[in-house]
Amino acid sequence: MAKTDEQLKEAAEMDHHHFVKTLAAFKFFGPHLLKRVERSRAYYHSLPSAHHKLIREFDENLRNVEQCISHNNDLIVNIIKHSAPDIFNGEHAYELNPNSTPNGKDLNDGQTVAVREKFGPFAFTDTEMDKVRSALKQFVRDWSVEGKPERDICYQFVIDDVLELFNPKKINPADVNILVPGAGLGRLAWELAHHGYTCQGNEWSLYMLIPAYFILNTCKQINEYKLYPWVAQFCNNMSREDQMSPVYFPDVCPADLPANVHFSMAAGDFVEIYTDPNTWDCIATVFFIDTAHNILNYLDTIWHILKPGGYWINFGPLLYHFSDIPGEDSLELSYSELRLAIKRLGFEIMREETGIQCGYTQNPSSMLSYNYNCVYGLFRKPLTEVSTANIISESTTVKESE
Amino acid sequence: MAKTDEQLKEAAEMDHHHFVKTLAAFKFFGPHLLKRVERSRAYYHSLPSAHHKLIREFDENLRNVEQCISHNNDLIVNIIKHSAPDIFNGEHAYELNPNSTPNGKDLNDGQTVAVREKFGPFAFTDTEMDKVRSALKQFVRDWSVEGKPERDICYQFVIDDVLELFNPKKINPADVNILVPGAGLGRLAWELAHHGYTCQGNEWSLYMLIPAYFILNTCKQINEYKLYPWVAQFCNNMSREDQMSPVYFPDVCPADLPANVHFSMAAGDFVEIYTDPNTWDCIATVFFIDTAHNILNYLDTIWHILKPGGYWINFGPLLYHFSDIPGEDSLELSYSELRLAIKRLGFEIMREETGIQCGYTQNPSSMLSYNYNCVYGLFRKPLTEVSTANIISESTTVKESE
């Protein structure tokens, strides 16, 4: 159903509001962390003098942490200033003036701000600050030397499969269309383009799209920028230096792509924006499929937009991002339930591996690490579509544990 | 300062209220989980029929999950019925009648119940439900065969050290007083008593004390009870069976202790209840020291109550439980800052090891695991107390990174 002009205008306004608010969240992250340091300092000063003698470097250590936070904040201001100038006609440069509420609008979506921290016309929850924190750690995973171990585990599967399935010695890689949904800061999509494939990254979150734009369009040389990705981590530090250790990015020059390669990033919801059938030769999902309310919608879309004979490569856990978020729908399938659904939909399972240990934006020096026990799968949409009715009939005898 | 009769009476009433409310939290955990399953079922039924065909075992799988939840709930009712009959003169048997509010009191500490789920006269937050969830997982860690790998990493350090420092072939272990603060469900303290040492476990949380009492005083035989510890885990399951896999407890008979051994569990705040100086031969803290608002208060207490020449054995990470909890004070030291404070307080570092990988109530089949990179330390309070002034003067040249 086509939208009316009024609806389109309203949607554009909402998008703009969301964009400006995300920029403000990035900008507020520094002040938010500085407040947190201030609370630590206040508690330290309330301690008895005997305790001050035991940890007398503490105050100075906090000052060093503050310097790292300030450095990150300068970098964020730079990202905001230089990124995405062609979105919303540069209106993102709008000043986040603490005393003005532009257009007299409620910029907090009408929600209560009781548990939010206020900043200019906006106010933020811890969840929004966590999204900035995750984005900064994503710089490490996708664009630093320190992120290579993580990339080598999960992206390499995809790259190796693509090089084998679409051998550049036999096929012109520019003729192979690859889609990477959940592209984050774009490294995997860039790697595939770097190998000459026509590749599009797709990402929904502005918390990823804004820094991705900065890296892909602004960074010109290796190790151009410094970032303190772990400075918000106050617990589980072996030493205070670990909290303040810097990383440099990018570890490669993002502009270093073969001439005339088709590489793009598309903003939006995977299910909504990819509707053309039989379009892609390959779809690569890494730490992505568990971001759906209903993972079967992702499966439907992948099946629909893959060319007959096309491949879906998947890697990741099943965290289900909307699970246990109040008011959000979430369908949490086990891997064996998901695997059955994939087969019943008609995919052929070409390769499969389980139990692959992989971190996600891990701080290597932290005393706490989250390790994912990932599954990898290479699936193929058959050249001749099998009747869905047959598939369903055939698989009624299939047990979950097969 | 001595408390007045009125203050003592008020404190006792608050304790009683807290006790009854914790019992109610345990009892509510089953209904809480069943509601969660019901939400999953409702979303499943809202899906299009094409999706039902892809995952048609889903509804039946949820019914099996419900049966496990009901089994756990029966066990919890048993724990409540049989545990701690001597606390508050058996008043815990008070019926948690949904329609009555005993004494007309506000049983929710006067807090808003907007985000709480109501149950009888009480209402619960997700945090309280998480405490029950953690307690059920603690059964696995402390009292099942499945928990042995975790116990072998962290408790064995302590047991080996104690056996070496206080060799039962040379000393009568009954003459050695050992304290285990943060005893949880009591396994480490029990193990030391099992070796003949005079041992007291100390625990603050009723969420641990109530099941600890049940295990230590009610369980009579190996594998007497069955529990589904992972049934609340809807994400990161390889198969639905993983969510429903049972464990049996206890893996040893808790009553199996040497005759006349002194073994006890003491309820209360470590810093408040241990004030007698030079009392303990050994204090063993495992995954405990990061539970303080101010870790230096724990250090002070350990120093104060250890006999000269006594030993402190520590194992764990530095998660700092009050970090980032709104309104709570928290002092987050890095390990090197903590280590300096330990030395400055006067402890001798006898042994030290860092980078020991250890999980905490890990579900071995989950696609997500939390791994702690732990530190272990054996510290000694010198036989002759060194002047604190000297220590402080001597250590001004010590760098954090030493």
PDB file of C-alpha atoms in Angstrom, chain B residues 137 139-152 187 223 227 229-230 245-251 361-364:
ATOM      1  CA  LYS B 137      22.386 -22.586  39.257  1.00  0.00           C
ATOM      2  CA  PHE B 139      23.098 -26.040  43.246  1.00  0.00           C
ATOM      3  CA  VAL B 140      24.962 -27.240  40.145  1.00  0.00           C
ATOM      4  CA  ARG B 141      28.224 -25.508  41.038  1.00  0.00           C
ATOM      5  CA  ASP B 142      28.302 -26.586  44.666  1.00  0.00           C
ATOM      6  CA  TRP B 143      26.462 -29.889  44.923  1.00  0.00           C
ATOM      7  CA  SER B 144      26.378 -31.750  41.592  1.00  0.00           C
ATOM      8  CA  VAL B 145      28.713 -33.889  39.516  1.00  0.00           C
ATOM      9  CA  GLU B 146      28.280 -31.355  36.706  1.00  0.00           C
ATOM     10  CA  GLY B 147      29.801 -28.642  38.951  1.00  0.00           C
ATOM     11  CA  LYS B 148      32.985 -30.591  39.593  1.00  0.00           C
ATOM     12  CA  PRO B 149      35.050 -28.941  36.817  1.00  0.00           C
ATOM     13  CA  GLU B 150      34.359 -25.483  38.308  1.00  0.00           C
ATOM     14  CA  ARG B 151      35.028 -26.689  41.857  1.00  0.00           C
ATOM     15  CA  ASP B 152      38.243 -28.372  40.780  1.00  0.00           C
ATOM     16  CA  ARG B 187      30.418 -26.601  49.538  1.00  0.00           C
ATOM     17  CA  ASN B 223      21.436 -37.643  44.136  1.00  0.00           C
ATOM     18  CA  LEU B 227      16.594 -29.988  39.379  1.00  0.00           C
ATOM     19  CA  PRO B 229      18.871 -25.550  36.413  1.00  0.00           C
ATOM     20  CA  TRP B 230      18.854 -24.216  32.830  1.00  0.00           C
ATOM     21  CA  SER B 245      18.593 -31.267  30.991  1.00  0.00           C
ATOM     22  CA  PRO B 246      18.383 -32.214  34.675  1.00  0.00           C
ATOM     23  CA  VAL B 247      21.057 -32.350  37.338  1.00  0.00           C
ATOM     24  CA  TYR B 248      20.895 -34.344  40.535  1.00  0.00           C
ATOM     25  CA  PHE B 249      22.060 -33.199  43.957  1.00  0.00           C
ATOM     26  CA  PRO B 250      23.796 -33.602  46.303  1.00  0.00           C
ATOM     27  CA  ASP B 251      26.739 -35.454  44.713  1.00  0.00           C
ATOM     28  CA  THR B 361      27.667 -21.628  37.401  1.00  0.00           C
ATOM     29  CA  GLN B 362      28.239 -22.192  33.692  1.00  0.00           C
ATOM     30  CA  ASN B 363      25.773 -24.167  31.622  1.00  0.00           C
ATOM     31  CA  PRO B 364      28.234 -26.365  29.706  1.00  0.00           C
TER      32      PRO B 364
END
